[in-house]
CSV table of C-alpha atoms in Angstrom, one decimal:
chain,number,residue,atom,x,y,z
A,29,MET,CA,-41.1,45.9,-13.1
A,30,SER,CA,-41.0,48.8,-10.6
A,31,VAL,CA,-42.8,51.9,-11.8
A,32,MET,CA,-42.6,55.6,-10.9
A,33,LEU,CA,-45.4,56.7,-8.6
A,34,GLY,CA,-46.7,60.2,-7.8
A,35,HIS,CA,-49.5,62.6,-8.4
A,36,SER,CA,-47.8,66.0,-7.6
A,37,LYS,CA,-47.6,68.6,-10.4
A,38,ALA,CA,-43.8,68.4,-10.5
A,39,PHE,CA,-43.9,64.6,-10.9
A,40,LEU,CA,-46.6,64.6,-13.6
A,41,LEU,CA,-44.8,67.2,-15.6
A,42,MET,CA,-41.6,65.2,-15.4
A,43,ARG,CA,-43.4,62.0,-16.4
A,44,THR,CA,-45.1,63.7,-19.3
A,45,GLN,CA,-41.6,64.8,-20.5
A,46,LEU,CA,-40.3,61.2,-20.2
A,47,HIS,CA,-43.1,59.8,-22.4
A,48,ARG,CA,-42.6,62.6,-24.9
A,49,TYR,CA,-38.9,61.7,-25.2
A,50,ALA,CA,-39.7,58.0,-25.6
A,51,GLY,CA,-40.8,58.8,-29.1
A,52,CYS,CA,-37.6,60.7,-30.0
A,53,ASP,CA,-34.9,58.1,-30.7
A,54,VAL,CA,-31.9,60.0,-29.6
A,55,GLN,CA,-29.6,60.2,-26.5
A,56,VAL,CA,-31.2,61.4,-23.2
A,57,LEU,CA,-29.4,62.8,-20.2
A,58,ILE,CA,-31.2,62.4,-16.8
A,59,GLU,CA,-30.0,64.6,-13.9
A,60,GLY,CA,-31.3,64.4,-10.4
A,61,GLU,CA,-30.3,64.0,-6.8
A,62,THR,CA,-29.4,60.6,-5.4
A,63,GLY,CA,-32.5,58.5,-4.7
A,64,THR,CA,-34.8,60.3,-7.1
A,65,GLY,CA,-35.2,57.2,-9.4
A,66,LYS,CA,-33.0,57.9,-12.4
A,67,GLU,CA,-32.9,54.3,-13.5
A,68,LEU,CA,-36.7,54.1,-13.2
A,69,ALA,CA,-37.0,57.2,-15.4
A,70,ALA,CA,-34.7,55.6,-18.0
A,71,ARG,CA,-36.9,52.4,-17.9
A,72,GLU,CA,-40.0,54.6,-18.3
A,73,ILE,CA,-38.6,56.0,-21.5
A,74,HIS,CA,-37.5,52.6,-22.7
A,75,TYR,CA,-40.8,50.8,-22.1
A,76,ALA,CA,-42.9,53.7,-23.5
A,77,SER,CA,-40.9,53.5,-26.7
A,78,GLU,CA,-40.9,51.2,-29.7
A,79,ARG,CA,-37.8,49.5,-28.2
A,80,ARG,CA,-39.9,48.1,-25.3
A,81,ASP,CA,-39.5,44.5,-26.5
A,82,ARG,CA,-35.8,44.7,-26.8
A,83,PRO,CA,-33.2,44.6,-23.9
A,84,PHE,CA,-32.8,47.4,-21.3
A,85,VAL,CA,-29.1,47.1,-20.2
A,86,PRO,CA,-28.1,49.1,-17.1
A,87,VAL,CA,-24.5,49.9,-16.5
A,88,ASN,CA,-22.9,51.5,-13.4
A,89,CYS,CA,-20.1,53.5,-14.9
A,90,GLY,CA,-18.3,53.8,-11.6
A,91,ALA,CA,-17.8,50.0,-11.6
A,92,LEU,CA,-16.3,49.9,-15.1
A,93,PRO,CA,-12.5,49.1,-14.7
A,94,ASP,CA,-10.6,51.7,-16.6
A,95,ASN,CA,-8.1,49.3,-18.2
A,96,LEU,CA,-11.0,47.1,-19.5
A,97,ILE,CA,-13.4,49.8,-20.6
A,98,GLU,CA,-13.3,48.8,-24.3
A,99,ASN,CA,-13.6,45.1,-23.5
A,100,GLU,CA,-16.6,45.8,-21.2
A,101,LEU,CA,-18.4,48.0,-23.7
A,102,PHE,CA,-17.4,46.4,-27.0
A,103,GLY,CA,-16.6,42.8,-26.1
A,104,HIS,CA,-13.6,40.9,-27.6
A,105,GLU,CA,-12.8,38.4,-30.3
A,106,ARG,CA,-11.3,35.0,-29.7
A,107,GLY,CA,-7.5,35.3,-29.2
A,108,ALA,CA,-7.7,39.0,-28.4
A,109,TYR,CA,-5.5,38.3,-25.4
A,110,THR,CA,-4.1,35.3,-23.5
A,111,ASP,CA,-7.3,34.2,-21.7
A,112,ALA,CA,-9.7,35.0,-24.6
A,113,LYS,CA,-10.5,31.4,-25.6
A,114,SER,CA,-13.8,32.5,-27.1
A,115,ALA,CA,-15.4,35.6,-28.4
A,116,GLN,CA,-17.5,37.5,-25.9
A,117,PRO,CA,-20.1,40.2,-26.6
A,118,GLY,CA,-19.9,43.5,-24.8
A,119,LEU,CA,-22.6,45.5,-23.1
A,120,ILE,CA,-23.4,47.4,-26.4
A,121,ASP,CA,-24.1,44.0,-28.1
A,122,HIS,CA,-26.3,43.0,-25.2
A,123,ALA,CA,-28.3,46.2,-25.7
A,124,ARG,CA,-28.8,45.7,-29.5
A,125,GLY,CA,-32.0,47.2,-30.6
A,126,GLY,CA,-32.8,48.3,-27.0
A,127,THR,CA,-31.4,50.8,-24.5
A,128,LEU,CA,-28.0,51.1,-22.9
A,129,PHE,CA,-28.4,53.0,-19.6
A,130,LEU,CA,-25.2,54.6,-18.4
A,131,ASP,CA,-25.7,55.4,-14.7
A,132,GLU,CA,-23.2,57.7,-12.9
A,133,VAL,CA,-21.7,58.7,-16.2
A,134,ASP,CA,-19.8,61.5,-14.5
A,135,THR,CA,-17.5,58.9,-12.8
A,136,LEU,CA,-16.0,57.9,-16.1
A,137,SER,CA,-12.2,58.5,-16.4
A,138,SER,CA,-10.7,60.7,-19.1
A,139,LYS,CA,-9.8,57.6,-21.1
A,140,ALA,CA,-13.3,56.1,-20.8
A,141,GLN,CA,-14.9,59.5,-21.8
A,142,VAL,CA,-12.8,59.4,-25.0
A,143,THR,CA,-13.8,55.8,-25.7
A,144,LEU,CA,-17.5,56.7,-25.2
A,145,LEU,CA,-17.3,59.8,-27.3
A,146,ARG,CA,-15.8,58.0,-30.2
A,147,PHE,CA,-18.6,55.5,-30.1
A,148,LEU,CA,-21.4,58.1,-29.9
A,149,GLU,CA,-20.1,60.0,-32.9
A,150,ASN,CA,-21.3,57.4,-35.3
A,151,SER,CA,-22.4,54.4,-33.3
A,152,GLU,CA,-19.5,52.5,-34.7
A,153,TYR,CA,-17.2,50.2,-32.6
A,154,ARG,CA,-14.8,47.3,-32.9
A,155,PRO,CA,-14.6,44.4,-30.4
A,156,VAL,CA,-11.1,44.1,-28.9
A,157,GLY,CA,-9.0,42.1,-31.3
A,158,GLY,CA,-11.5,42.6,-34.1
A,159,CYS,CA,-10.8,44.1,-37.5
A,160,VAL,CA,-14.3,44.7,-38.8
A,161,ALA,CA,-16.3,47.7,-37.5
A,162,ARG,CA,-19.8,47.1,-36.3
A,163,ILE,CA,-22.7,49.5,-36.0
A,164,SER,CA,-24.8,49.6,-32.8
A,165,SER,CA,-28.5,50.0,-32.9
A,166,ALA,CA,-28.8,50.7,-29.1
A,167,ARG,CA,-30.1,53.9,-27.8
A,168,VAL,CA,-28.0,55.5,-25.0
A,169,ILE,CA,-29.5,57.1,-21.9
A,170,ALA,CA,-27.1,58.5,-19.4
A,171,ALA,CA,-27.7,59.7,-15.8
A,172,THR,CA,-25.8,61.6,-13.1
A,173,ASN,CA,-26.7,62.7,-9.6
A,174,GLY,CA,-24.6,65.9,-10.1
A,175,CYS,CA,-24.6,68.6,-12.8
A,176,LEU,CA,-22.5,67.9,-15.9
A,177,ASN,CA,-22.2,71.7,-16.5
A,178,THR,CA,-20.4,72.0,-13.2
A,179,GLN,CA,-18.2,69.0,-14.1
A,180,VAL,CA,-17.3,70.5,-17.4
A,181,ALA,CA,-16.5,73.9,-15.8
A,182,ALA,CA,-14.3,72.2,-13.3
A,183,GLY,CA,-12.4,70.4,-16.1
A,184,LEU,CA,-13.6,67.0,-15.0
A,185,PHE,CA,-15.9,66.1,-17.9
A,186,ARG,CA,-15.4,66.6,-21.7
A,187,ARG,CA,-17.7,69.3,-23.1
A,188,ASP,CA,-18.0,67.5,-26.4
A,189,LEU,CA,-19.2,64.3,-24.7
A,190,GLN,CA,-21.7,66.3,-22.7
A,191,TYR,CA,-23.1,67.7,-25.9
A,192,ARG,CA,-23.4,64.2,-27.3
A,193,LEU,CA,-25.2,62.8,-24.2
A,194,ASN,CA,-27.4,65.9,-23.7
A,195,ALA,CA,-29.5,65.8,-26.9
A,196,LEU,CA,-32.5,65.7,-24.7
A,197,HIS,CA,-32.4,66.6,-21.0
A,198,VAL,CA,-34.6,65.5,-18.0
A,199,HIS,CA,-34.3,66.9,-14.5
A,200,LEU,CA,-35.9,64.7,-11.8
A,201,PRO,CA,-37.5,66.8,-9.0
A,202,PRO,CA,-36.4,65.9,-5.5
A,203,LEU,CA,-39.0,64.5,-3.2
A,204,ARG,CA,-39.2,67.7,-1.1
A,205,GLU,CA,-40.5,69.5,-4.3
A,206,ARG,CA,-43.2,66.8,-5.0
A,207,THR,CA,-46.0,68.2,-2.8
A,208,GLY,CA,-48.4,65.5,-1.6
A,209,ASP,CA,-46.4,62.6,-2.9
A,210,VAL,CA,-44.8,61.5,0.4
A,211,PRO,CA,-47.9,60.2,2.1
A,212,MET,CA,-49.0,58.3,-1.0
A,213,LEU,CA,-45.5,56.7,-1.4
A,214,ALA,CA,-45.3,55.9,2.3
A,215,GLU,CA,-48.5,54.0,2.1
A,216,HIS,CA,-47.5,52.2,-1.1
A,217,PHE,CA,-44.1,51.1,0.4
A,218,LEU,CA,-45.8,49.9,3.5
A,219,ARG,CA,-48.0,47.6,1.5
A,220,VAL,CA,-45.0,46.4,-0.6
A,221,VAL,CA,-43.0,45.6,2.6
A,222,ALA,CA,-45.9,43.6,4.1
A,223,GLN,CA,-46.3,41.6,0.9
A,224,ARG,CA,-42.6,41.0,0.4
A,225,LEU,CA,-42.1,39.8,4.0
A,226,GLY,CA,-45.3,37.9,4.1
A,227,GLY,CA,-46.3,39.8,7.3
A,228,PRO,CA,-49.5,41.5,8.5
A,229,VAL,CA,-50.8,44.7,6.9
A,230,LYS,CA,-50.0,47.8,8.9
A,231,GLN,CA,-51.0,51.4,8.7
A,232,TRP,CA,-49.7,54.9,9.6
A,233,THR,CA,-51.3,57.1,12.1
A,234,GLY,CA,-52.2,60.6,10.9
A,235,ALA,CA,-49.4,62.1,13.1
A,236,ALA,CA,-46.9,59.7,11.5
A,237,LEU,CA,-47.9,60.7,8.0
A,238,GLN,CA,-47.5,64.3,9.0
A,239,VAL,CA,-43.9,63.6,10.3
A,240,LEU,CA,-43.1,61.9,7.0
A,241,ASP,CA,-44.6,64.7,5.0
A,242,THR,CA,-42.6,67.5,6.7
A,243,HIS,CA,-39.2,65.8,6.5
A,244,ARG,CA,-36.9,67.1,3.7
A,245,TRP,CA,-35.8,63.7,2.5
A,246,PRO,CA,-32.2,64.4,1.4
A,247,GLY,CA,-32.0,60.8,0.2
A,248,ASN,CA,-35.3,61.2,-1.6
A,249,VAL,CA,-37.5,58.2,-2.5
A,250,ARG,CA,-34.7,55.7,-1.6
A,251,GLU,CA,-34.4,57.2,1.9
A,252,LEU,CA,-38.2,57.1,2.3
A,253,GLU,CA,-38.3,53.4,1.3
A,254,ASN,CA,-35.6,52.5,3.8
A,255,VAL,CA,-37.4,54.4,6.6
A,256,VAL,CA,-40.7,52.6,5.8
A,257,LEU,CA,-38.9,49.2,6.0
A,258,ARG,CA,-37.3,50.0,9.3
A,259,ALA,CA,-40.6,51.3,10.7
A,260,TYR,CA,-42.5,48.2,9.6
A,261,LEU,CA,-39.9,45.9,11.2
A,262,GLY,CA,-39.6,48.0,14.4
A,263,THR,CA,-43.1,47.7,15.6
A,264,GLU,CA,-45.4,44.7,16.5
A,265,ASP,CA,-48.5,47.0,16.4
A,266,ALA,CA,-50.9,47.3,13.5
A,267,LEU,CA,-50.4,51.1,13.6
A,268,ILE,CA,-47.1,52.9,13.2
A,269,ASP,CA,-47.0,56.1,15.2
A,270,ALA,CA,-45.0,59.3,15.0
A,271,SER,CA,-42.8,58.6,18.0
A,272,MET,CA,-41.1,55.7,16.2
A,273,LEU,CA,-40.7,57.6,13.0
A,274,SER,CA,-39.1,60.7,14.6
A,275,GLU,CA,-36.4,58.4,15.9
A,276,LEU,CA,-35.8,56.7,12.6
A,277,ILE,CA,-35.7,60.0,10.7
A,278,VAL,CA,-33.3,61.7,13.2
A,279,ALA,CA,-31.0,58.8,12.9
A,280,THR,CA,-30.7,59.3,9.1
A,281,GLU,CA,-27.9,61.7,8.4
A,282,PRO,CA,-28.7,64.5,6.0
A,283,ASP,CA,-27.2,64.4,2.5
A,284,ALA,CA,-23.9,66.4,2.3
A,285,THR,CA,-25.1,68.3,-0.8
A,286,SER,CA,-28.3,69.6,0.8
A,287,GLN,CA,-28.3,73.3,1.6
A,288,CYS,CA,-29.7,75.2,4.6
A,289,GLU,CA,-32.3,77.6,3.3
A,290,ASP,CA,-32.8,79.6,6.4
A,291,GLY,CA,-29.2,79.4,7.7
A,292,CYS,CA,-27.7,76.5,9.5
A,293,PRO,CA,-28.8,76.0,13.1
A,294,GLU,CA,-26.4,76.1,16.1
A,295,GLU,CA,-24.7,72.8,16.6
A,296,ALA,CA,-25.9,72.6,20.2
A,297,ASP,CA,-29.5,72.4,18.8
A,298,LEU,CA,-28.7,69.4,16.6
A,299,HIS,CA,-28.8,65.7,17.2
A,300,TYR,CA,-25.3,64.3,17.7
A,301,LEU,CA,-25.1,62.8,14.3
A,302,GLU,CA,-26.4,65.9,12.6
A,303,ALA,CA,-23.9,68.1,14.5
A,304,LYS,CA,-21.0,65.8,13.6
A,305,HIS,CA,-22.0,65.8,10.0
A,306,HIS,CA,-22.5,69.6,9.9
A,307,ALA,CA,-19.0,70.1,11.5
A,308,MET,CA,-17.3,67.8,8.9
A,309,HIS,CA,-19.2,69.4,6.1
A,310,THR,CA,-18.1,72.9,7.2
A,311,PHE,CA,-14.5,71.8,7.6
A,312,GLU,CA,-14.4,70.1,4.2
A,313,ARG,CA,-15.8,73.0,2.3
A,314,GLY,CA,-13.6,75.6,4.1
A,315,TYR,CA,-10.5,73.5,3.4
A,316,LEU,CA,-11.4,73.0,-0.3
A,317,VAL,CA,-12.1,76.7,-0.9
A,318,SER,CA,-8.7,77.6,0.7
A,319,LEU,CA,-7.0,74.9,-1.3
A,320,MET,CA,-8.4,76.0,-4.6
A,321,LYS,CA,-7.4,79.6,-3.8
A,322,ARG,CA,-3.8,78.5,-3.3
A,323,ALA,CA,-3.9,76.4,-6.5
A,324,GLN,CA,-5.6,79.2,-8.4
A,325,GLY,CA,-8.3,76.9,-9.6
A,326,ASN,CA,-5.9,74.3,-11.0
A,327,ILE,CA,-7.2,70.8,-9.9
A,328,SER,CA,-3.9,69.0,-10.6
A,329,ALA,CA,-1.9,71.5,-8.6
A,330,ALA,CA,-4.5,71.3,-5.8
A,331,ALA,CA,-4.3,67.5,-5.8
A,332,ARG,CA,-0.5,67.7,-5.3
A,333,LEU,CA,-0.8,70.3,-2.6
A,334,SER,CA,-3.3,68.2,-0.6
A,335,GLY,CA,-1.8,64.8,-1.3
A,336,THR,CA,-4.9,63.4,-2.8
A,337,GLU,CA,-5.7,61.9,-6.2
A,338,ARG,CA,-7.0,64.3,-8.8
A,339,ARG,CA,-10.2,62.2,-9.4
A,340,GLN,CA,-10.9,62.0,-5.7
A,341,LEU,CA,-10.4,65.8,-5.3
A,342,GLY,CA,-12.8,66.3,-8.2
A,343,LYS,CA,-15.5,64.3,-6.5
A,344,LEU,CA,-15.1,66.4,-3.3
A,345,LEU,CA,-15.4,69.6,-5.2
A,346,LYS,CA,-18.5,68.3,-6.9
A,347,LYS,CA,-19.9,67.2,-3.6
A,348,HIS,CA,-19.6,70.7,-2.2
A,349,GLY,CA,-20.6,72.5,-5.5
A,350,ILE,CA,-17.3,74.2,-5.8
A,351,ALA,CA,-16.4,75.3,-9.3
A,352,THR,CA,-12.7,76.1,-10.2
A,353,ALA,CA,-13.2,79.1,-12.5
A,354,PRO,CA,-13.7,81.7,-9.7
A,355,PHE,CA,-10.3,80.8,-8.3
A,356,ARG,CA,-8.2,81.2,-11.5
A,357,PHE,CA,-5.7,84.0,-11.7
A,358,GLN,CA,-6.3,85.1,-8.1
A,359,SER,CA,-3.2,86.7,-6.5
């Protein structure tokens, strides 16, 4: 099982919080940027709790088909529909006595949110086609790479469901705030890659570690792990130097949600991919702000004006951190 690694103050405080919450048998909401290790954090809670010997069942909410949400979660009885030749348990049954981890919970449709809310109110559910209610003993941990408060304010997520999920809250610090963790993680991933590929052990030069440590890592730990893999495969030498790393890191496009702290640089000073990304990001945000002004903060109206689906528009607004409230009732 993969474990969370780090020795920075931000990391240790977060991990202490996870272990404290392991002893509180209620719902937990984990928020953090993409690549920060939300599933690892959920597993940390599960395996530090008394449920450690029971199943941990991860679910990608974005992959749950809207028309089959109840069947996926609650299962079905024999004869519930034409092809139901035998009873099948749902994800909640699989997590009995353990933990049900709902990743990307903010991607649930309105219908799915209602279904989940009804279940969380009393842990009661019925398999599709069933008449007898069952009680779940699974603990629910949810995660999102956004902010549910923003989603609620934008009318994209139910406030009552947020309250149910957010009994306890954990924010995972991004890698750029975990001072000193990057070199340690880079050395760990390099050892893991060598072992996984059955190749020779390699090392970083001091200059290479410095390059890694000064990068902002918009993709966080996942981005670092990918860069380490490419660096290992990209050199025949026992030492990986800074020149190779700088090429790999420049080729990694920055995350669209990361913000420029000291003002964005001139596009002419940027690498081509960074300049292209910056231009697209600027256009998207400007268009969305103008669109929401025209629609006075009404997402449905904005979707009609722009010819996009409401859900897709909501994701774009979330991506750029644009709330709808400031645009309402503007003339």
